[in-house]
Tab-separated table of C-alpha atoms and ligand atoms in Angstrom:
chain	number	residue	atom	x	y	z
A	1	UNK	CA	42.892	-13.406	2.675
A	2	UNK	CA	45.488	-13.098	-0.214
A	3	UNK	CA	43.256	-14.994	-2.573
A	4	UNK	CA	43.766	-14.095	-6.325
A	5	UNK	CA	40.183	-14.196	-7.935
A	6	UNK	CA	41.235	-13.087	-11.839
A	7	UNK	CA	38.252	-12.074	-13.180
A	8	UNK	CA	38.896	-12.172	-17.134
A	9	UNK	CA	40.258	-16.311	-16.436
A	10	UNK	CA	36.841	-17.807	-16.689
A	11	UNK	CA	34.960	-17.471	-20.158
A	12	UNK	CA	31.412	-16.127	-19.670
A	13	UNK	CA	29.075	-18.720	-18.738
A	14	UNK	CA	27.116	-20.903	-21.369
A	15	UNK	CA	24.262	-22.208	-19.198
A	16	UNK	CA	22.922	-19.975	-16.205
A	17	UNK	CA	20.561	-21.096	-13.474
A	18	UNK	CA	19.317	-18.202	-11.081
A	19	UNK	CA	17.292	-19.094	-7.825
A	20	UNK	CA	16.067	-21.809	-9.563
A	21	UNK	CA	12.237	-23.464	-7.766
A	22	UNK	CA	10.517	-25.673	-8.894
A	23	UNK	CA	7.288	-27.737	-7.198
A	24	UNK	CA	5.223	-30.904	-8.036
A	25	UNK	CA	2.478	-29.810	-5.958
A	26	UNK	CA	3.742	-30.037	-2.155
A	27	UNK	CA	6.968	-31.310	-3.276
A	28	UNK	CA	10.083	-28.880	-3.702
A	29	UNK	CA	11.622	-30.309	-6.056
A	30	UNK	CA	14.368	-28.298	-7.067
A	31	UNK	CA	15.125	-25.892	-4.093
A	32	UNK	CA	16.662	-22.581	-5.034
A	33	UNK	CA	19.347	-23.753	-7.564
A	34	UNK	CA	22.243	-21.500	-8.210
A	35	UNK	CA	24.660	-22.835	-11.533
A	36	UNK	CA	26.978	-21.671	-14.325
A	37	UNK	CA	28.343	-23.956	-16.311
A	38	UNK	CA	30.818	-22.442	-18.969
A	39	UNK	CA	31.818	-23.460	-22.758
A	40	UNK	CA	33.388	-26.776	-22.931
A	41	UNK	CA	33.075	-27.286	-18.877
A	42	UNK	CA	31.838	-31.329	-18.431
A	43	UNK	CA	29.436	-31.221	-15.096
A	44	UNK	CA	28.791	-34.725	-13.419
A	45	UNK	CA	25.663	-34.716	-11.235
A	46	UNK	CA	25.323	-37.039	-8.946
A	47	UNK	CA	22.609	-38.036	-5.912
A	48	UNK	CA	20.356	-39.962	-4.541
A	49	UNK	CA	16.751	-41.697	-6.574
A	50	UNK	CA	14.312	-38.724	-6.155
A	51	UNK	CA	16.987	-35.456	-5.400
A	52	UNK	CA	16.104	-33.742	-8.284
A	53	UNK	CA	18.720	-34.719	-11.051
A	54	UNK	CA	16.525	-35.523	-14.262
A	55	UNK	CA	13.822	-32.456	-13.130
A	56	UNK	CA	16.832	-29.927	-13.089
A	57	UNK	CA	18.020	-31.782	-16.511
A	58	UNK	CA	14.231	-31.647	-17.812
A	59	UNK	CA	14.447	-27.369	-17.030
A	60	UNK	CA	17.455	-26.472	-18.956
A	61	UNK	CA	15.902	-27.631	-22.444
A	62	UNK	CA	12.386	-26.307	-20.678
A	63	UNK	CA	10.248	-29.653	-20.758
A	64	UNK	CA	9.834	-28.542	-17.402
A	65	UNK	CA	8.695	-24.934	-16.568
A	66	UNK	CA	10.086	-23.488	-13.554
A	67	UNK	CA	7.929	-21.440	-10.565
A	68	UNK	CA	10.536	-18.594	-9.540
A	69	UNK	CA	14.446	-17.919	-10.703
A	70	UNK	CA	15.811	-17.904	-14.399
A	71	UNK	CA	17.724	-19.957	-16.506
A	72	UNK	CA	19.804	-18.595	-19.524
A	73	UNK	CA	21.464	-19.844	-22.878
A	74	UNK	CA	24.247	-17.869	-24.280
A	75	UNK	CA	22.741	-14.940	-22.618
A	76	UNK	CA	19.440	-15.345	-23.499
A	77	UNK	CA	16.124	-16.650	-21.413
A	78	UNK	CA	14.635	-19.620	-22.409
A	79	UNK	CA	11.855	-19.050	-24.285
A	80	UNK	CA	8.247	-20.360	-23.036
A	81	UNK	CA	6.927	-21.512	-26.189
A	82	UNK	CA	6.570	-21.622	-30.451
A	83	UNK	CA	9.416	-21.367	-32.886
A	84	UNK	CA	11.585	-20.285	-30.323
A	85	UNK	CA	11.279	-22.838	-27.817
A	86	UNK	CA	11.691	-25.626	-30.897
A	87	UNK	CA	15.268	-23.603	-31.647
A	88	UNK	CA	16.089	-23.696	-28.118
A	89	UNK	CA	15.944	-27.471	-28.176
A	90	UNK	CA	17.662	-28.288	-31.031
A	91	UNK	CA	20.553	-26.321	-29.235
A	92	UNK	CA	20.318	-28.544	-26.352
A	93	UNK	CA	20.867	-31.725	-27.032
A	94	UNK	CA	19.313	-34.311	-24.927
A	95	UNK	CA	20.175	-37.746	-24.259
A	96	UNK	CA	18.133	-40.649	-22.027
A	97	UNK	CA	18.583	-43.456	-20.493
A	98	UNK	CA	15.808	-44.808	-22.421
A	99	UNK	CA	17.384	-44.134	-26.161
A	100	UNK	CA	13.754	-42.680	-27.832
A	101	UNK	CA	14.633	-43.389	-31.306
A	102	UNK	CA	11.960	-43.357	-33.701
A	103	UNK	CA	10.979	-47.127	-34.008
A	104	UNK	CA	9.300	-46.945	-37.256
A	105	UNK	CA	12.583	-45.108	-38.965
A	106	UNK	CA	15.609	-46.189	-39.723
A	107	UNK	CA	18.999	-45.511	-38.061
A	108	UNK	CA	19.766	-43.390	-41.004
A	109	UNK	CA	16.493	-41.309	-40.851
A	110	UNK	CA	16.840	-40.981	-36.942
A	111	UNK	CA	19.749	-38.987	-37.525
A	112	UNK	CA	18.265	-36.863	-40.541
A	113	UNK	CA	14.871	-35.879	-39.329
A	114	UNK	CA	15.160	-32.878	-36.789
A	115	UNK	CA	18.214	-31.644	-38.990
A	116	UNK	CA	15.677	-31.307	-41.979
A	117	UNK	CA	12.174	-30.543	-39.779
A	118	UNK	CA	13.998	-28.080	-37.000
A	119	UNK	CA	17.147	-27.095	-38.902
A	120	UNK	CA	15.832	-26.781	-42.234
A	121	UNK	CA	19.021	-28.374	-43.654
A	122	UNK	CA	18.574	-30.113	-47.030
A	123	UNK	CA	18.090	-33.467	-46.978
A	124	UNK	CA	21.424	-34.324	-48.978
A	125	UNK	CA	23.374	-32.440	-46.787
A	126	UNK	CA	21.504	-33.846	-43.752
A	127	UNK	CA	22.410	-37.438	-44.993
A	128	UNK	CA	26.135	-36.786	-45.344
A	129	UNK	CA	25.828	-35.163	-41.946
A	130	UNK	CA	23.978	-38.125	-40.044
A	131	UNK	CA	26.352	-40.564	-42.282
A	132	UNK	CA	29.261	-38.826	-40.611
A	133	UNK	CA	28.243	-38.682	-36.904
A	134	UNK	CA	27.055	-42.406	-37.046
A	135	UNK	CA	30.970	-42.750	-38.249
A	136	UNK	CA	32.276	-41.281	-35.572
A	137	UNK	CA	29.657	-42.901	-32.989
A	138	UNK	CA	30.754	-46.059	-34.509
A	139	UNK	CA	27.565	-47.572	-35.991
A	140	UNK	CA	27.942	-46.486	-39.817
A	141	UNK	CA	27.004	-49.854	-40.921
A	142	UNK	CA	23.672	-49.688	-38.909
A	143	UNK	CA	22.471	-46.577	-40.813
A	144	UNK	CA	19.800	-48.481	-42.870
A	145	UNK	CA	18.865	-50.937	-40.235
A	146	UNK	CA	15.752	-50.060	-37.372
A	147	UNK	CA	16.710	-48.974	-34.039
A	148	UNK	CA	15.106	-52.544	-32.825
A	149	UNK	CA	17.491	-54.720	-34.747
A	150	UNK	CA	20.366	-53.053	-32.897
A	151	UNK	CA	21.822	-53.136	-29.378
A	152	UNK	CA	21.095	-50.926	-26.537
A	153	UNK	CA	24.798	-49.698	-26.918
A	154	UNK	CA	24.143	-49.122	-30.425
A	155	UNK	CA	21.119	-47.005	-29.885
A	156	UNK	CA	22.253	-45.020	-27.387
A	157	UNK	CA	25.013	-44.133	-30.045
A	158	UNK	CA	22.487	-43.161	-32.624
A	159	UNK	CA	20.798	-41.166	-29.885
A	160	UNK	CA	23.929	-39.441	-29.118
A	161	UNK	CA	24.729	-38.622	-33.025
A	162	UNK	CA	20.880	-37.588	-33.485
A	163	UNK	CA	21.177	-35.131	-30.634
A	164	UNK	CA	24.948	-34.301	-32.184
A	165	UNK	CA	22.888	-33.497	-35.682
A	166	UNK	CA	21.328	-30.587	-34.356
A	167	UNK	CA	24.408	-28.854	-33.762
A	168	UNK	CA	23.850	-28.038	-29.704
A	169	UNK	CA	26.126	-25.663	-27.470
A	170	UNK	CA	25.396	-27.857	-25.051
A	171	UNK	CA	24.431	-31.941	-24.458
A	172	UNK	CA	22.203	-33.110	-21.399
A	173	UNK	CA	22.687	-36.962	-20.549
A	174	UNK	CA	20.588	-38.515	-17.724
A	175	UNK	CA	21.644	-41.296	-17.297
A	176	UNK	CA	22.510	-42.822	-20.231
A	177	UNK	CA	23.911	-46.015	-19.246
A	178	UNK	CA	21.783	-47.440	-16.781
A	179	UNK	CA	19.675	-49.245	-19.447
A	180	UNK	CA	22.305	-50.784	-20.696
A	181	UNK	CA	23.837	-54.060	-20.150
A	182	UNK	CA	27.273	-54.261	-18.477
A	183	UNK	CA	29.266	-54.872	-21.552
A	184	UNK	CA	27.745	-51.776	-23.672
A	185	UNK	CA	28.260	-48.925	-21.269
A	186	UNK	CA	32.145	-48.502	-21.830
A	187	UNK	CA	30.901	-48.199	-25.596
A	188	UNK	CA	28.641	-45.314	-24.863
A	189	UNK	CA	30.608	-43.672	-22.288
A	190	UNK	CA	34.029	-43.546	-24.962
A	191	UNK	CA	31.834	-41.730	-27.171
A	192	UNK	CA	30.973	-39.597	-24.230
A	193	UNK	CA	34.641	-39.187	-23.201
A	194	UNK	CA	35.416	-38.505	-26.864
A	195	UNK	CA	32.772	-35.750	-26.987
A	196	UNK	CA	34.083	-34.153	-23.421
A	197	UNK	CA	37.578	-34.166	-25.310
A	198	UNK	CA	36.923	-32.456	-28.058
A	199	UNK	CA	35.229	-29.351	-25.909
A	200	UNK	CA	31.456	-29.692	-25.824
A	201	UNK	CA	30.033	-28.198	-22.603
A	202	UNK	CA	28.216	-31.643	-21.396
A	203	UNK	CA	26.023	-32.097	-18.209
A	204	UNK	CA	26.140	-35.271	-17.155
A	205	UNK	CA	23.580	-37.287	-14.932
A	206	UNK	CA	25.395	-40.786	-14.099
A	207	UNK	CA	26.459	-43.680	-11.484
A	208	UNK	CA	29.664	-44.493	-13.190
A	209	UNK	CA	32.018	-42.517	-10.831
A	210	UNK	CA	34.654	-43.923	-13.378
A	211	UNK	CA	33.250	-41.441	-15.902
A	212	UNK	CA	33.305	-39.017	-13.816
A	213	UNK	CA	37.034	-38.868	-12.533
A	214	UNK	CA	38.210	-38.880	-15.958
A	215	UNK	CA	35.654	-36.870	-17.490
A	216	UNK	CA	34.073	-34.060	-15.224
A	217	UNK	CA	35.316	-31.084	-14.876
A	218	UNK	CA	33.072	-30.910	-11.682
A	219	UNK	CA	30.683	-32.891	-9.338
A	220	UNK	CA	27.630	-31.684	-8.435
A	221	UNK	CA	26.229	-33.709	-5.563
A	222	UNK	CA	22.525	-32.955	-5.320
A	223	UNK	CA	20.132	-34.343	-2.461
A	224	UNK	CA	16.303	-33.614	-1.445
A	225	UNK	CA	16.364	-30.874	-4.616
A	226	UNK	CA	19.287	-28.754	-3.615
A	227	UNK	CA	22.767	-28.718	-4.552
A	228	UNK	CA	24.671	-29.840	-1.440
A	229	UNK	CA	28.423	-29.969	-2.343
A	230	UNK	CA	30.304	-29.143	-5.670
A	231	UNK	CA	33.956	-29.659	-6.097
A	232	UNK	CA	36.720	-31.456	-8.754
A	233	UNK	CA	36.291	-35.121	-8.904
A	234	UNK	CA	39.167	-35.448	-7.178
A	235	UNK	CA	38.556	-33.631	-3.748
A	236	UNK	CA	34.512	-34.908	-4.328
A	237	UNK	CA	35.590	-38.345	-4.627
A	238	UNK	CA	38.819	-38.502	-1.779
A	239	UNK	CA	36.774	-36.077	0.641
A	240	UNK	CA	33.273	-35.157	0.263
A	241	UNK	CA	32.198	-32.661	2.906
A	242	UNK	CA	28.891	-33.509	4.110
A	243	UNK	CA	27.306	-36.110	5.414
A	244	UNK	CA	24.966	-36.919	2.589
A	245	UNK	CA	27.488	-36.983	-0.040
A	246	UNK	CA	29.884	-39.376	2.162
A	247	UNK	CA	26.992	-41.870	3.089
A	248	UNK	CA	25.622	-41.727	-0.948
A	249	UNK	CA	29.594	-42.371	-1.922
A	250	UNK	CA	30.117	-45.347	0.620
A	251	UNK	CA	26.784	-46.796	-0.569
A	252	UNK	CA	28.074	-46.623	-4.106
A	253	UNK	CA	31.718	-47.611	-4.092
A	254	UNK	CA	31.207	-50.522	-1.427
A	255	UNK	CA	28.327	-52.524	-2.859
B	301	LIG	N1	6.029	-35.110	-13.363
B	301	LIG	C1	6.135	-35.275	-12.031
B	301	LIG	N2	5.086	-35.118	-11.211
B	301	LIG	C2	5.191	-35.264	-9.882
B	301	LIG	N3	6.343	-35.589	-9.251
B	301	LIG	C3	7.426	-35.767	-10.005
B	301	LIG	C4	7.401	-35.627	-11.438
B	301	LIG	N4	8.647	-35.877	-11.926
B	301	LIG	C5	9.409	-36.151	-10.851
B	301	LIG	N5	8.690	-36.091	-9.698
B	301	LIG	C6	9.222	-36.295	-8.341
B	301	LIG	O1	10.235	-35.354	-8.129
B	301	LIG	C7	11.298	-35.915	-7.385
B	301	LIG	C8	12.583	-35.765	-8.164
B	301	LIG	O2	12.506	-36.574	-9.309
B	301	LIG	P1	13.680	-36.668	-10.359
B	301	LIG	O3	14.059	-35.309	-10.835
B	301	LIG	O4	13.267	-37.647	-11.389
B	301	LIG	O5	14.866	-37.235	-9.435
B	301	LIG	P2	16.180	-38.041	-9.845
B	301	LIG	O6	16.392	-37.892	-11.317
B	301	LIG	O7	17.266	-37.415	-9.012
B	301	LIG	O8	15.942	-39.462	-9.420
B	301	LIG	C9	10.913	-37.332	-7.096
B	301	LIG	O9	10.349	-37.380	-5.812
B	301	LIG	C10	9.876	-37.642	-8.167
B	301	LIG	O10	8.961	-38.610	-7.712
B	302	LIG	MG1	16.506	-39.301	-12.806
């Protein structure tokens, strides 16, 4: 083999997962996962209802604890609980398909909260903060309106800037347009594009395959809790490998 492997090219990895396993009681859910995802790299995962995508999501900002393996930050182990775990989570920023706003506050405050509770940013600077993300989300004239009196589109915006107003090496999305209806998820996913664009290391649970030509850097294809193929979008989408990956894609594209 005359394969050149330089090893300086690649910048050191942001987000490390090590023999990854994780169980809900007889179920194995997430089966020995192996992953580096570096600064600025966008990963699509992709799969089947029940492979494991939003479990491996929920392990990186630790809502879920894992049984054997590790999983890094910038170097360091997630921490199991206190001060430290609340710091690691306000450096990953998480973003559902359900948008989990804060009913009872308004857009404004939605944005402004965790930066003055976790961040312990003043609130005047926290305001001019959340003022410009919701600018550059595109919902600026929401800010003193209730999540409730806007649309799904909107709120998964605001979600996206709340997450954005914690300052996070690195954003977690599972899903978040499947809520929506049809004509609000190019909305959320130009923000998304936007985000990819301007170098934030994004993982990236979706359908839209769209998204993910343009967008990934890299398809993951998980099934039954493992990590079956990974590849560019464009060999993943013209020629999966195995047979999981090429029945999931023709159930997809064709229906
Ligand atoms: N808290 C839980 N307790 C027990 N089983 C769970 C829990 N969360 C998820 N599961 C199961 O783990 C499997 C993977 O779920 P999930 O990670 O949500 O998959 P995906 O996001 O790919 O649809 C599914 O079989 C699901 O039913
Ligand atoms: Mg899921």
């Amino acid at each position: 083999m005359t394969e050149t492997t330089p090893s300086d090219s690649r910048p050191s990895p942001l987000v490390v997962l090590s023999g990854v396993n994780k169980h809900f009681g007889a179920l194995h859910v997430l089966q020995d996962i192996n992953l580096e995802i570096v600064q600025g790299e966008v990963v699509v995962l992709i799969g089947p209802s029940g492979s494991g995508k939003s479990t491996l999501c929920r392990t990186i900002n630790r809502l879920e604890t894992v049984d054997s393996g590790t999983i890094t930050l910038d170097g360091h182990p997630l921490p199991a609980e206190g001060k430290e775990l609340a710091k690691l989570r306000a450096e990953v920023g998480m973003v559902f398909q359900s948008f989990n706003l804060f009913a009872h506050k308004t857009v404004l405050e939605n944005v402004v909260l965790g930066q003055v509770k976790v961040r312990k940013i003043p609130r005047t600077q926290a305001e001019e903060t959340a003022r410009a993300l919701l600018e550059r989300v595109g919902v600026a004239a929401q800010a003193d309106k209730l999540p409730a009196q806007l649309s799904g589109g909107q709120q998964q915006r605001v979600a996206i800037a709340r997450a954005l107003a914690m300052n996070p090496k690195v954003m977690l999305f599972d899903e978040p347009t499947s809520a929506l209806d049809p004509e609000m998820i190019n909305e959320v996913l130009e923000v998304m594009r936007s985000l990819a664009a301007e170098g934030m290391t994004m993982v990236v649970v979706t359908h839209e395959m769209g998204f993910a030509r343009s967008a990934a850097n890299r398809v993951l294809f998980m099934a039954d809790g493992r990590i079956v193929e990974e590849n560019t979008p464009e060999a993943f989408f013209t020629a999966p490998r195995s047979d999981r990956a090429k029945d999931f894609l023709s159930k997809i594209l064709h229906h």
